[in-house]
mmCIF file of N, CA and C in Angstrom:
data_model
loop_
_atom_site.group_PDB
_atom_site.id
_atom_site.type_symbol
_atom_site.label_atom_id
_atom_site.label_comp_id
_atom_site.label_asym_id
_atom_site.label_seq_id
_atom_site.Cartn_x
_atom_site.Cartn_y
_atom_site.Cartn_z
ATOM 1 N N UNK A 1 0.840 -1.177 0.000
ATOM 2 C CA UNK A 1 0.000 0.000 0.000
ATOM 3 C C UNK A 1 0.887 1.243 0.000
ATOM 4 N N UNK A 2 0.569 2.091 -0.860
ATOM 5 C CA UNK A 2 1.244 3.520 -0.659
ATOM 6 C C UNK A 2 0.428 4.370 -0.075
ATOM 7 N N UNK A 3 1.495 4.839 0.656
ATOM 8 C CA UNK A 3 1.086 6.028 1.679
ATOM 9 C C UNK A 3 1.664 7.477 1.448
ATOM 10 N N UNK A 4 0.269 8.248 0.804
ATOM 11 C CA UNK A 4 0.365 9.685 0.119
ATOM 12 C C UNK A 4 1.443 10.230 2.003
ATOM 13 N N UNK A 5 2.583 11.365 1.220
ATOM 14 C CA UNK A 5 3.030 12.313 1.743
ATOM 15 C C UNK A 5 2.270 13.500 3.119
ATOM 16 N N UNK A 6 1.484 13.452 2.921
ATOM 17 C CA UNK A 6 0.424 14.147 3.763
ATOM 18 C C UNK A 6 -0.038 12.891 4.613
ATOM 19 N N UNK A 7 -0.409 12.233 4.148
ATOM 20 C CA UNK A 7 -0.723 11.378 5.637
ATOM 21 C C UNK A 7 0.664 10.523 6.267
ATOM 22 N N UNK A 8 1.839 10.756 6.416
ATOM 23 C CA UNK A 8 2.776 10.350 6.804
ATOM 24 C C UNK A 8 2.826 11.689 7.544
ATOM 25 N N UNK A 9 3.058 13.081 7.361
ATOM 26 C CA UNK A 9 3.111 14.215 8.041
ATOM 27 C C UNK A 9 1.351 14.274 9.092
ATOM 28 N N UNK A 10 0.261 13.667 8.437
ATOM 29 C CA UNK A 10 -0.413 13.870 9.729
ATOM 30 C C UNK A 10 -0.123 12.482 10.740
ATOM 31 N N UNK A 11 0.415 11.682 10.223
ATOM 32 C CA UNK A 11 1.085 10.687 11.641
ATOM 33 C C UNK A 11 2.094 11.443 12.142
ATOM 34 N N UNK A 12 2.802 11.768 11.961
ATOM 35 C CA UNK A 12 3.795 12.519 12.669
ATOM 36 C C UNK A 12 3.205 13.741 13.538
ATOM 37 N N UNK A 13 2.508 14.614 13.182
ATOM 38 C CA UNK A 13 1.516 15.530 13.839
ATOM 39 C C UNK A 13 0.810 14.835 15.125
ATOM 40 N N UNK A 14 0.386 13.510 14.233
ATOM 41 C CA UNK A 14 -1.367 13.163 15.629
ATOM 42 C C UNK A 14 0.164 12.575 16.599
ATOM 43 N N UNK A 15 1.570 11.860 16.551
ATOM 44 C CA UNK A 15 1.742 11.508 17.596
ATOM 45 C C UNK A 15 2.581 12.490 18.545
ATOM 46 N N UNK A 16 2.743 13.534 17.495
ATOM 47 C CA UNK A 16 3.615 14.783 17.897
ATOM 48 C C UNK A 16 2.559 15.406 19.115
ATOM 49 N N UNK A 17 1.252 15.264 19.246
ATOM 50 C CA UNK A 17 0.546 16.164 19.662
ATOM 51 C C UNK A 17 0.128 14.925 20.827
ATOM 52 N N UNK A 18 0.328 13.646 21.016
ATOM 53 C CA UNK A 18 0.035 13.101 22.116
ATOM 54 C C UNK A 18 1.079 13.128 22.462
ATOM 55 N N UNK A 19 2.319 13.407 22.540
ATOM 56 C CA UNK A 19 3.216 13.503 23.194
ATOM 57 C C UNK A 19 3.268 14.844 23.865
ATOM 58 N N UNK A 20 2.898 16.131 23.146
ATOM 59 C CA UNK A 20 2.833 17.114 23.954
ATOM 60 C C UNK A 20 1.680 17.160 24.868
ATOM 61 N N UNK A 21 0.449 16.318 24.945
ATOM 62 C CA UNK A 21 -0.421 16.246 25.829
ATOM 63 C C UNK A 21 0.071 15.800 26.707
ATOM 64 N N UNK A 22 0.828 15.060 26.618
ATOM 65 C CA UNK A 22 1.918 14.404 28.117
ATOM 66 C C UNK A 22 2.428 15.018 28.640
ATOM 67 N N UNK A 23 2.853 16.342 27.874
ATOM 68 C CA UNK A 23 4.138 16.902 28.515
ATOM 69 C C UNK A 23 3.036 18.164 28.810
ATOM 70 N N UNK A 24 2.056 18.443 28.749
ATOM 71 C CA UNK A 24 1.042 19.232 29.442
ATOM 72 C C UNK A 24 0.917 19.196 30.480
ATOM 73 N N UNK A 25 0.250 17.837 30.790
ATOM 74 C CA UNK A 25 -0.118 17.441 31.967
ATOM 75 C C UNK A 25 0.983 16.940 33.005
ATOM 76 N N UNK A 26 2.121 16.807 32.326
ATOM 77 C CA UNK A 26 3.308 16.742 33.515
ATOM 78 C C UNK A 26 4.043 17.900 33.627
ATOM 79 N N UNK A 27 3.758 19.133 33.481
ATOM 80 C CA UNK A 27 3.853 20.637 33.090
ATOM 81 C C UNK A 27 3.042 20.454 34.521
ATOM 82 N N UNK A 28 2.085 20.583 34.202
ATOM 83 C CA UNK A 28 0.683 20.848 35.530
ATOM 84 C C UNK A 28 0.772 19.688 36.524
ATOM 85 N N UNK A 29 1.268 18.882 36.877
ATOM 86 C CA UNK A 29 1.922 17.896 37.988
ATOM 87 C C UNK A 29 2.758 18.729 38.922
ATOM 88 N N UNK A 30 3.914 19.969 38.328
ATOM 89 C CA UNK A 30 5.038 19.992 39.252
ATOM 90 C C UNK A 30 4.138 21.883 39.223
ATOM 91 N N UNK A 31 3.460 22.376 37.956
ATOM 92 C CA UNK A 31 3.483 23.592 38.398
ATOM 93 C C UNK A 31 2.308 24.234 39.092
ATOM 94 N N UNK A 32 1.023 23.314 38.784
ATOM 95 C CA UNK A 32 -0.267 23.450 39.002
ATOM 96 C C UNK A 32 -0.877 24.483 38.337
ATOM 97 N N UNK A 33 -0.781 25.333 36.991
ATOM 98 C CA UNK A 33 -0.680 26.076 35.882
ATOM 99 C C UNK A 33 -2.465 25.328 35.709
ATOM 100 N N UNK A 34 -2.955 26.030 35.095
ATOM 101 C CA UNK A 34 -4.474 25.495 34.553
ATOM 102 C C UNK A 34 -4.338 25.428 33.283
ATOM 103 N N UNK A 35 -3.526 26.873 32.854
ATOM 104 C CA UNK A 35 -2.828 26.890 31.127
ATOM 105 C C UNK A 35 -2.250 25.421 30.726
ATOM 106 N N UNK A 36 -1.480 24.700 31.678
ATOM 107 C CA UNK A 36 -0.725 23.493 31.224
ATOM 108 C C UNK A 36 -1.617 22.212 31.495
ATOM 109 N N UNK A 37 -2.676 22.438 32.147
ATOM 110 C CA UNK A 37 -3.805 21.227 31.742
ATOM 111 C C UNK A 37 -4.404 21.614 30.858
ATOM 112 N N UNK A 38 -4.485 22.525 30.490
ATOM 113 C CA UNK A 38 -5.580 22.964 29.113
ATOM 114 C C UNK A 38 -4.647 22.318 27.937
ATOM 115 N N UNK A 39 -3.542 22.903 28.091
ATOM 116 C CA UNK A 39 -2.730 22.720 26.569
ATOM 117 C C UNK A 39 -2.888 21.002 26.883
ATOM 118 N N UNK A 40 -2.049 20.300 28.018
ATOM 119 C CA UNK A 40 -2.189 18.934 27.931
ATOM 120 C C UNK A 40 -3.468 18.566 27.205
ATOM 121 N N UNK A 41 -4.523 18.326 27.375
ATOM 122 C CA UNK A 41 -6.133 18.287 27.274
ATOM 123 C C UNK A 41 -6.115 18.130 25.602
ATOM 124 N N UNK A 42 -5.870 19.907 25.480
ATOM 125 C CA UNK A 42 -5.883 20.171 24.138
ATOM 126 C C UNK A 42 -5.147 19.248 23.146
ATOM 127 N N UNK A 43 -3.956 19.360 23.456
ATOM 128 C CA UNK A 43 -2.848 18.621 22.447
ATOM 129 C C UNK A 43 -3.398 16.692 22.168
ATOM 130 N N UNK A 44 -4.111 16.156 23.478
ATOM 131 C CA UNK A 44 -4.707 14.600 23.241
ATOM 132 C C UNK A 44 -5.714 15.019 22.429
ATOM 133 N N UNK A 45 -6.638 16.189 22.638
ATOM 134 C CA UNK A 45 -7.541 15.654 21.946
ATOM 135 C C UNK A 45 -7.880 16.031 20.604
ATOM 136 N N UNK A 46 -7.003 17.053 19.893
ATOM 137 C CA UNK A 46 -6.018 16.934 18.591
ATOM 138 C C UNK A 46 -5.678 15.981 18.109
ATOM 139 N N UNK A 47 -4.614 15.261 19.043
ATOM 140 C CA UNK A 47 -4.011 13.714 18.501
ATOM 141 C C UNK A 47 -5.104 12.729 17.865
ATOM 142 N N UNK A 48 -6.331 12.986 19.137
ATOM 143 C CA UNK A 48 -7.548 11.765 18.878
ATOM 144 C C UNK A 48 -8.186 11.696 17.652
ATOM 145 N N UNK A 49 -8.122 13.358 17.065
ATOM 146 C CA UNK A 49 -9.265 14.131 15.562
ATOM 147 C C UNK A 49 -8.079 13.140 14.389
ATOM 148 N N UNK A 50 -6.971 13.781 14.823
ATOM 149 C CA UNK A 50 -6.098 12.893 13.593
ATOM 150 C C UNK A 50 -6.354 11.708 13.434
ATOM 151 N N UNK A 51 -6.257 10.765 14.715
ATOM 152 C CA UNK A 51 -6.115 9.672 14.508
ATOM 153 C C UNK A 51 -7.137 9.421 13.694
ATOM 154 N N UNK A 52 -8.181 9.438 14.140
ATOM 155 C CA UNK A 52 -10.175 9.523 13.503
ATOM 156 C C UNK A 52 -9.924 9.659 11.809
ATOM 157 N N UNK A 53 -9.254 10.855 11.449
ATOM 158 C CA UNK A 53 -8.700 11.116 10.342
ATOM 159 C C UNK A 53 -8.474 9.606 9.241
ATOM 160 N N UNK A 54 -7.038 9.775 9.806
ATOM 161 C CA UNK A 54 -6.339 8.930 9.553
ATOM 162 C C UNK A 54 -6.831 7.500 9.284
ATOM 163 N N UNK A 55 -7.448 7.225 10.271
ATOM 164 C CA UNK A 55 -8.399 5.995 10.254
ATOM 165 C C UNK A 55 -9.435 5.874 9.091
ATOM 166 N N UNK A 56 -9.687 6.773 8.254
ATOM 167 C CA UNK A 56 -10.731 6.685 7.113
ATOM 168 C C UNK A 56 -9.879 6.796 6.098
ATOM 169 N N UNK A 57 -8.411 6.944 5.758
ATOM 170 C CA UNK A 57 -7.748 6.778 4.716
ATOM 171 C C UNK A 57 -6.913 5.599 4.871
ATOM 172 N N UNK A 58 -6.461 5.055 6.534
ATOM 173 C CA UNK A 58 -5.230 4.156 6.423
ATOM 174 C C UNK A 58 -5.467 3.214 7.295
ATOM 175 N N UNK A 59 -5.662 1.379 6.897
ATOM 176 C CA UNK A 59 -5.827 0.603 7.695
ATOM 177 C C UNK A 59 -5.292 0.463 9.500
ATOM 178 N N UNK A 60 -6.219 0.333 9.959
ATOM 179 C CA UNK A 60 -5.396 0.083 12.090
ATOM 180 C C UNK A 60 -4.523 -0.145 11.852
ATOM 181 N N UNK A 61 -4.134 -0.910 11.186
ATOM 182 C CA UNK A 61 -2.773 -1.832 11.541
ATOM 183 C C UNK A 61 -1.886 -0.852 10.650
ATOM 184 N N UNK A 62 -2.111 0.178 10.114
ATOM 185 C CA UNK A 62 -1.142 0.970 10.056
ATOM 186 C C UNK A 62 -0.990 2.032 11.299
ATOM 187 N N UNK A 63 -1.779 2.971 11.598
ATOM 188 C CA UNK A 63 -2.521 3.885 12.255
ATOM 189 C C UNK A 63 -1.690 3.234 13.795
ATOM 190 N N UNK A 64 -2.928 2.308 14.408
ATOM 191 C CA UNK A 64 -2.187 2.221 15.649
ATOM 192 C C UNK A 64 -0.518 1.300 16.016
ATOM 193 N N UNK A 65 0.181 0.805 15.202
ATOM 194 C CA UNK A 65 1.434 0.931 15.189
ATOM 195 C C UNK A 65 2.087 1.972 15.224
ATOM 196 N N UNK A 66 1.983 2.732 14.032
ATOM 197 C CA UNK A 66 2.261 4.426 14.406
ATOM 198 C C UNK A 66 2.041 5.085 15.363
ATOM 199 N N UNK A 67 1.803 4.932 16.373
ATOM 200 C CA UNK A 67 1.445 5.360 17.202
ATOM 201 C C UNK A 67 2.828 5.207 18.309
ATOM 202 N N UNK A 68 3.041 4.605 18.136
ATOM 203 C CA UNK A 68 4.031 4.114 18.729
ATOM 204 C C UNK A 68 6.080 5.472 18.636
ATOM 205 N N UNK A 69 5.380 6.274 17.944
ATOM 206 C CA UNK A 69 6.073 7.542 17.555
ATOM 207 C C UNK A 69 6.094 8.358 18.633
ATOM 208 N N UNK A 70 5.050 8.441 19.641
ATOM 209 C CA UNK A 70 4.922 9.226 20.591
ATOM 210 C C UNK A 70 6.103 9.171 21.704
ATOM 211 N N UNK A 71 6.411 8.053 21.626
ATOM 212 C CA UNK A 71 7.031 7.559 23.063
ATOM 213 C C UNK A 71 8.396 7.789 21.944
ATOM 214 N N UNK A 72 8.853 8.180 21.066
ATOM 215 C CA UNK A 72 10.182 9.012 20.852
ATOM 216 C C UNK A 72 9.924 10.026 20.644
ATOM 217 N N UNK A 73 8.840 10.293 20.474
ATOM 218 C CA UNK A 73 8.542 12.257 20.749
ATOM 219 C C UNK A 73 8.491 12.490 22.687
ATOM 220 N N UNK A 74 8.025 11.721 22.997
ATOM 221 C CA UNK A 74 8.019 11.667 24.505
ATOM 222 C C UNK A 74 9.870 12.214 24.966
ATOM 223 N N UNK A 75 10.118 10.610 24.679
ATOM 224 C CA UNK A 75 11.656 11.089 25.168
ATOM 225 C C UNK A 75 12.674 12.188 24.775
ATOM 226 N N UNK A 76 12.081 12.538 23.487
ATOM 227 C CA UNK A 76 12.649 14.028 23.355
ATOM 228 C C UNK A 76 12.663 14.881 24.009
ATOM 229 N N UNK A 77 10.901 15.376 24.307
ATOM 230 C CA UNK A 77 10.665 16.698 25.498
ATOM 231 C C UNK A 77 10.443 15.957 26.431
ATOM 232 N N UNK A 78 11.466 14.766 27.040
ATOM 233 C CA UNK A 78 11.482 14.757 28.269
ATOM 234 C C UNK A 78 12.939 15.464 28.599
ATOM 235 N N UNK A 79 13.637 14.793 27.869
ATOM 236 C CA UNK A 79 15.072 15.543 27.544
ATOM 237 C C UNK A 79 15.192 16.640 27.499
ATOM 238 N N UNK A 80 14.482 17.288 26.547
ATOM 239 C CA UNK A 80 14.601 18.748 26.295
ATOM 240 C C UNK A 80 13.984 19.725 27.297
ATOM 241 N N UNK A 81 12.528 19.706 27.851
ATOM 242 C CA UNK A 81 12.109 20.213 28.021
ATOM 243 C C UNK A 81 12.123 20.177 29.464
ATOM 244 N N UNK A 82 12.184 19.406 30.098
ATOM 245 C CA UNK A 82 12.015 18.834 31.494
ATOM 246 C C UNK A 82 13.439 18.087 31.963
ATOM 247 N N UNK A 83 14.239 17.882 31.567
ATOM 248 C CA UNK A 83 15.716 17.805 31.740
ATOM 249 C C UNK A 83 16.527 16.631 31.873
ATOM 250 N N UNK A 84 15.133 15.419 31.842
ATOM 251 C CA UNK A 84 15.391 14.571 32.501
ATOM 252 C C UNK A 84 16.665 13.818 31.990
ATOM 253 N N UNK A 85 17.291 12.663 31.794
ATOM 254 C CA UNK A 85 18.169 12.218 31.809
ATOM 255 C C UNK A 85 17.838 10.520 30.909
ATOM 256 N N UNK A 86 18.338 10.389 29.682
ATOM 257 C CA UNK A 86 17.591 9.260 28.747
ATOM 258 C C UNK A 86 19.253 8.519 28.851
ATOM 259 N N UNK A 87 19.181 7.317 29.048
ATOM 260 C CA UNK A 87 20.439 6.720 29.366
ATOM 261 C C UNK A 87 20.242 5.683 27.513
ATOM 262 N N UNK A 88 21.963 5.419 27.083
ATOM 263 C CA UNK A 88 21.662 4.531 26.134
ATOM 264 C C UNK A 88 20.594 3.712 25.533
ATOM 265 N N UNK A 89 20.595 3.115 26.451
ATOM 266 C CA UNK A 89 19.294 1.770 26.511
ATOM 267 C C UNK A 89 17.778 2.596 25.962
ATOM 268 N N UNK A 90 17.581 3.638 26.554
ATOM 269 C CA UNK A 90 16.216 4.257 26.235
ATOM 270 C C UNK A 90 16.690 4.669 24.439
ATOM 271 N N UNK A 91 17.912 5.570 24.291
ATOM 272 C CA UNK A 91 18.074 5.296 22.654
ATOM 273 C C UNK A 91 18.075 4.165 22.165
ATOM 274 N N UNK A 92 18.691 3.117 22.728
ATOM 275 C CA UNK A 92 18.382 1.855 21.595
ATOM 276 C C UNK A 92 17.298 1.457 21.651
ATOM 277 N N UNK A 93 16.383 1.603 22.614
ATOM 278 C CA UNK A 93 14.697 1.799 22.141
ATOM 279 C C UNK A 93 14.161 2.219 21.597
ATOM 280 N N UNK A 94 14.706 3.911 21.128
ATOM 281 C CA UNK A 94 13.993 4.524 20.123
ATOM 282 C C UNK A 94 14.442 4.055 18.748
ATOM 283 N N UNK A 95 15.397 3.873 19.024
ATOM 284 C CA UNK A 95 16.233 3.159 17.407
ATOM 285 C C UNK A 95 15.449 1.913 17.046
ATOM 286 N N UNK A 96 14.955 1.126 17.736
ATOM 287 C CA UNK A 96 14.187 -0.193 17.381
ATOM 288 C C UNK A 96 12.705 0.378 17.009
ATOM 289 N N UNK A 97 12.274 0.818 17.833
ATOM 290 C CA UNK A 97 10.652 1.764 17.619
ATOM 291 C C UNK A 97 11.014 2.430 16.069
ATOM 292 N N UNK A 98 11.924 3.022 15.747
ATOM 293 C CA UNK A 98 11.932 3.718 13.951
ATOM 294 C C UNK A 98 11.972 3.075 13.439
ATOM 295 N N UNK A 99 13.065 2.060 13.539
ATOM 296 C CA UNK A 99 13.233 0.882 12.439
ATOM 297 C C UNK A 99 11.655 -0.329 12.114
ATOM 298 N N UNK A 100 11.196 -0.265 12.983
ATOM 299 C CA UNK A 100 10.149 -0.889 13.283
ATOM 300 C C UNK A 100 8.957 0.067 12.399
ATOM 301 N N UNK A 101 8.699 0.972 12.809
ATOM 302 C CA UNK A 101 7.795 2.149 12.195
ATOM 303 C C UNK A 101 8.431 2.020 10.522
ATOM 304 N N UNK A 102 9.823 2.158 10.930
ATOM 305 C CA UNK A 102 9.611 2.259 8.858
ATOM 306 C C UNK A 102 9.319 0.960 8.463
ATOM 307 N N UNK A 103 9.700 -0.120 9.016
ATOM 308 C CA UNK A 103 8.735 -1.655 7.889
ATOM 309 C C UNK A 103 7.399 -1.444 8.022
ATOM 310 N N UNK A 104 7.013 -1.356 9.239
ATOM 311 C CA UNK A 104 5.293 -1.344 8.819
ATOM 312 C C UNK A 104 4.956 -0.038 8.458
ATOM 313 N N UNK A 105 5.248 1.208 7.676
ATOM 314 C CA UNK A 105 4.508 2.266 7.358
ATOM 315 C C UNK A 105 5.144 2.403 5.532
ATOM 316 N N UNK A 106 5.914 1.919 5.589
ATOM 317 C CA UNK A 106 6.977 2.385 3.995
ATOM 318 C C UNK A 106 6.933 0.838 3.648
#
């Protein structure tokens, strides 16, 4: 199956945006901000419209594998944004999660 250019950029978007719902709501864990549960809130339920999307052009078994993008968008702005500390092992996780994402999406 080929997968048009635009829906490879809205997978990347819907998991880009559950990952920042994470990082919303763990924003509003340490600061108690209402702004950073809103954005959390907001950013899942963005992710959810895509997915919905997505789901009327591209079989589950593409869709929710992809999904699986979040949790290396995760460890990014956990890194980046929140400071935390990603030891090897969590990269050679993300390295298996891409390699994995590109057989089942390409």
């Amino acid at each position: 199956m080929l997968i048009d250019s635009w829906m490879v950029t809205v997978l990347i978007v819907m998991t880009l945006c559950g990952a920042m719902g994470g990082a919303g709501l763990k924003a509003y864990a340490t600061t108690r901000k209402r702004l950073h549960v809103l954005m959390g809130l907001g950013f899942y339920g963005t992710g959810a419209l895509l997915n919905i999307v997505l789901l009327k052009f591209l079989p589950l078994t593409v869709v929710l594998p992809a999904n699986a993008l979040t949790y290396v968008w995760t460890l990014i702005l956990a890194r980046m944004v929140f400071k935390e500390k990603v030891g090897p092992l969590r990269w050679i996780g993300v390295a298996c999660i891409m390699g994995g994402l590109y057989l089942l999406v390409f």
